[in-house]
C-alpha cells in the first residue's frame, strides 16, 4: 500500500485488521520511524539538524521555529503535522497513525504521550487497531507525563495538568487535570488577552 493510500485509510477511521495490507504498511512505516528516531536520539544534533530529521520522520516541512529536547519517539511519524513555535520536551512519545495535528505555540512537557490507536475490545479481534485523530490547538500547554487519548480535541489556550489522562475533548482556555481528566478552572481573561497580543505581534506565529 502506498503512503498516501495508507494515510487516507487511517484518516477514515476504518478498523485496521491484523495482518491486512494496511497493517503491513503500518509495520513498514514503524521500521522507518525506528531507524530515524534512533539517529535523532543517538547523539548530539544542532537545532537545525533536529528540524531536518523531523522533516524526514514526518515526511513534510517542519518550520525552523520548532524545537525539541531528545529523546523523541514515534512508531509512524507520517501522519504528524506540527505548527510553528512548537516545543517538545524530552521523552515525548507520539503514536500518530490515526493523525496528530499540533497548533502554533504549543508546548509538550516531559514524557507526554499522544496515542491515536486502540485495540479492538473483542478478544477474538484483539490484534485489530481502531484509529482516531488528536487535534491540539494553538498555545496549548501539556504538562509532564500527561496522556492524550485517541479522538480528543484540545482547544486553543488550554492547559493539561501533569499526569492527566485526557479521554474527552477539552474546551479552549480551560485547565484540565486528573485521571480521567476533568475541568479544573478557566484560564484568566488577562492571560488570554496577553497571549493573543503576543501571537499577533510575532510574525513567526502565523
Short mmCIF file of C-alpha atoms in Angstrom, two decimals:
data_model
loop_
_atom_site.label_atom_id
_atom_site.label_comp_id
_atom_site.label_asym_id
_atom_site.label_seq_id
_atom_site.Cartn_x
_atom_site.Cartn_y
_atom_site.Cartn_z
CA UNK A 1 0.00 0.00 0.00
CA UNK A 2 1.34 3.45 -0.98
CA UNK A 3 1.80 6.07 1.73
CA UNK A 4 -0.98 8.38 0.52
CA UNK A 5 -3.45 5.49 0.32
CA UNK A 6 -2.43 4.40 3.83
CA UNK A 7 -2.95 7.91 5.23
CA UNK A 8 -6.38 8.16 3.58
CA UNK A 9 -7.30 4.80 5.09
CA UNK A 10 -6.16 5.84 8.57
CA UNK A 11 -7.85 9.24 8.35
CA UNK A 12 -11.14 7.49 7.51
CA UNK A 13 -11.16 5.86 10.96
CA UNK A 14 -11.60 2.39 9.45
CA UNK A 15 -10.52 -0.52 11.65
CA UNK A 16 -7.13 -1.96 10.70
CA UNK A 17 -7.39 -5.74 10.59
CA UNK A 18 -4.34 -7.61 11.86
CA UNK A 19 -2.05 -8.80 9.04
CA UNK A 20 -4.04 -6.82 6.42
CA UNK A 21 -2.32 -4.69 3.77
CA UNK A 22 -2.83 -1.56 5.88
CA UNK A 23 -1.38 -3.32 8.92
CA UNK A 24 1.67 -4.43 6.92
CA UNK A 25 2.18 -0.85 5.70
CA UNK A 26 1.94 0.35 9.29
CA UNK A 27 4.66 -2.11 10.28
CA UNK A 28 6.94 -0.97 7.45
CA UNK A 29 6.50 2.68 8.44
CA UNK A 30 7.32 1.75 12.03
CA UNK A 31 10.67 0.35 10.91
CA UNK A 32 11.47 3.61 9.11
CA UNK A 33 10.50 5.59 12.21
CA UNK A 34 12.65 3.40 14.46
CA UNK A 35 15.69 3.99 12.23
CA UNK A 36 15.20 7.77 12.12
CA UNK A 37 14.41 8.20 15.81
CA UNK A 38 17.48 6.16 16.72
CA UNK A 39 19.51 8.57 14.61
CA UNK A 40 17.84 11.55 16.31
CA UNK A 41 18.29 10.18 19.83
CA UNK A 42 21.68 8.51 19.43
CA UNK A 43 23.96 11.54 19.55
CA UNK A 44 24.01 15.33 19.63
CA UNK A 45 22.36 17.32 16.83
CA UNK A 46 22.14 21.07 16.33
CA UNK A 47 18.65 22.64 16.36
CA UNK A 48 18.69 22.85 12.54
CA UNK A 49 19.71 19.21 12.27
CA UNK A 50 16.85 18.24 14.58
CA UNK A 51 14.37 20.07 12.35
CA UNK A 52 15.79 18.31 9.29
CA UNK A 53 15.46 14.91 10.97
CA UNK A 54 11.88 15.73 11.97
CA UNK A 55 11.14 16.53 8.34
CA UNK A 56 12.39 13.07 7.41
CA UNK A 57 10.36 11.48 10.20
CA UNK A 58 7.13 13.29 9.27
CA UNK A 59 7.69 13.38 5.50
CA UNK A 60 6.59 17.03 5.38
CA UNK A 61 8.09 20.51 6.01
CA UNK A 62 8.69 21.46 9.66
CA UNK A 63 9.07 25.14 10.49
CA UNK A 64 12.55 26.23 11.65
CA UNK A 65 10.95 27.61 14.83
CA UNK A 66 10.27 24.03 16.01
CA UNK A 67 12.45 22.82 18.89
CA UNK A 68 12.89 19.52 20.67
CA UNK A 69 14.93 18.11 23.55
CA UNK A 70 15.69 14.44 22.75
CA UNK A 71 14.82 11.71 23.16
CA UNK A 72 11.71 11.70 20.97
CA UNK A 73 9.74 8.61 19.98
CA UNK A 74 7.19 7.77 17.31
CA UNK A 75 6.17 4.50 15.69
CA UNK A 76 5.00 6.22 12.49
CA UNK A 77 5.58 9.96 12.06
CA UNK A 78 3.99 10.27 8.64
CA UNK A 79 0.59 11.40 9.99
CA UNK A 80 2.02 14.09 12.30
CA UNK A 81 1.52 17.80 11.49
CA UNK A 82 3.42 20.37 13.60
CA UNK A 83 2.76 24.13 13.66
CA UNK A 84 5.18 27.00 14.26
CA UNK A 85 6.97 27.70 17.55
CA UNK A 86 6.12 24.25 18.90
CA UNK A 87 8.32 22.70 21.63
CA UNK A 88 8.69 19.04 22.64
CA UNK A 89 10.46 18.38 25.94
CA UNK A 90 12.44 15.17 26.41
CA UNK A 91 10.66 11.84 26.23
CA UNK A 92 7.65 12.88 24.14
CA UNK A 93 6.01 9.82 22.54
CA UNK A 94 3.61 10.22 19.62
CA UNK A 95 1.62 7.36 18.11
CA UNK A 96 0.27 9.27 15.12
CA UNK A 97 -1.10 6.64 12.73
CA UNK A 98 -4.62 7.97 13.34
CA UNK A 99 -3.46 11.56 12.75
CA UNK A 100 -1.99 14.17 15.12
CA UNK A 101 -2.17 17.93 14.50
CA UNK A 102 -0.34 20.31 16.86
CA UNK A 103 -1.08 24.05 16.59
CA UNK A 104 1.27 27.04 16.74
CA UNK A 105 2.92 27.87 20.05
CA UNK A 106 2.06 24.59 21.77
CA UNK A 107 4.34 23.09 24.44
CA UNK A 108 4.56 19.37 25.27
CA UNK A 109 6.19 18.52 28.61
CA UNK A 110 8.44 15.63 29.63
CA UNK A 111 7.16 12.16 28.69
CA UNK A 112 3.87 13.33 27.17
CA UNK A 113 2.08 10.56 25.25
CA UNK A 114 -0.26 11.15 22.29
CA UNK A 115 -1.96 7.88 21.29
CA UNK A 116 -4.29 7.63 18.29
CA UNK A 117 -4.89 3.86 18.28
CA UNK A 118 -6.97 1.46 20.35
CA UNK A 119 -7.11 -2.32 20.07
CA UNK A 120 -10.47 -3.99 19.49
CA UNK A 121 -12.17 -4.93 22.77
CA UNK A 122 -13.33 -8.26 21.32
CA UNK A 123 -10.66 -10.80 22.42
CA UNK A 124 -11.03 -12.70 19.13
CA UNK A 125 -10.09 -9.49 17.25
CA UNK A 126 -7.69 -8.01 19.81
CA UNK A 127 -4.93 -7.60 17.22
CA UNK A 128 -7.07 -5.18 15.17
CA UNK A 129 -6.48 -1.46 15.58
CA UNK A 130 -9.03 1.39 15.63
CA UNK A 131 -7.65 4.86 14.74
CA UNK A 132 -8.98 8.32 15.59
CA UNK A 133 -7.17 11.68 15.33
CA UNK A 134 -5.87 14.00 18.03
CA UNK A 135 -6.13 17.75 17.42
CA UNK A 136 -4.23 20.12 19.72
CA UNK A 137 -4.91 23.82 19.24
CA UNK A 138 -2.70 26.91 19.47
CA UNK A 139 -0.80 27.92 22.63
CA UNK A 140 -1.71 24.71 24.45
CA UNK A 141 0.48 23.58 27.37
CA UNK A 142 0.53 19.84 28.09
CA UNK A 143 2.23 19.04 31.40
CA UNK A 144 4.74 16.27 32.10
CA UNK A 145 3.58 12.64 31.94
CA UNK A 146 0.14 13.54 30.55
CA UNK A 147 -1.54 11.14 28.11
CA UNK A 148 -3.87 12.32 25.35
CA UNK A 149 -6.07 9.51 24.00
CA UNK A 150 -7.41 8.95 20.51
CA UNK A 151 -10.19 11.13 19.17
CA UNK A 152 -9.50 14.04 21.56
CA UNK A 153 -9.53 17.71 20.54
CA UNK A 154 -7.86 20.25 22.84
CA UNK A 155 -8.93 23.85 22.29
CA UNK A 156 -6.68 26.90 21.92
CA UNK A 157 -5.03 28.15 25.08
CA UNK A 158 -5.90 25.10 27.19
CA UNK A 159 -3.64 23.65 29.90
CA UNK A 160 -3.40 19.92 30.64
CA UNK A 161 -2.05 19.26 34.15
CA UNK A 162 0.90 16.95 34.74
CA UNK A 163 -0.07 13.29 34.88
CA UNK A 164 -3.55 13.80 33.41
CA UNK A 165 -5.19 11.20 31.18
CA UNK A 166 -7.37 13.03 28.66
CA UNK A 167 -10.19 10.94 27.18
CA UNK A 168 -12.67 13.69 26.18
CA UNK A 169 -12.46 17.00 24.34
CA UNK A 170 -11.04 19.98 26.25
CA UNK A 171 -12.60 23.43 25.61
CA UNK A 172 -10.36 26.36 24.78
CA UNK A 173 -8.80 28.40 27.60
CA UNK A 174 -9.52 25.83 30.31
CA UNK A 175 -7.35 23.83 32.71
CA UNK A 176 -7.98 20.05 32.88
CA UNK A 177 -6.33 17.53 35.18
CA UNK A 178 -6.72 14.14 36.85
CA UNK A 179 -7.44 10.56 35.76
CA UNK A 180 -9.60 10.75 33.79
CA UNK A 181 -9.02 14.46 33.19
CA UNK A 182 -11.79 16.81 34.32
CA UNK A 183 -12.39 20.57 34.26
CA UNK A 184 -10.47 22.45 36.99
CA UNK A 185 -10.83 26.13 36.08
CA UNK A 186 -10.78 28.65 33.26
CA UNK A 187 -7.66 30.47 32.11
CA UNK A 188 -7.88 34.04 33.39
CA UNK A 189 -9.03 36.63 30.88
CA UNK A 190 -5.95 38.86 31.30
CA UNK A 191 -3.64 35.94 30.48
CA UNK A 192 -5.68 35.12 27.39
CA UNK A 193 -5.50 38.71 26.18
CA UNK A 194 -1.72 38.82 26.69
CA UNK A 195 -1.29 35.58 24.73
CA UNK A 196 -3.37 36.90 21.85
CA UNK A 197 -1.35 40.12 21.69
CA UNK A 198 1.99 38.27 21.79
CA UNK A 199 0.97 35.96 18.97
CA UNK A 200 -0.32 38.85 16.86
CA UNK A 201 2.95 40.72 17.38
CA UNK A 202 5.14 37.75 16.41
CA UNK A 203 5.39 37.24 12.63
CA UNK A 204 6.72 33.74 13.22
CA UNK A 205 3.47 32.58 14.82
CA UNK A 206 1.23 32.82 11.76
#
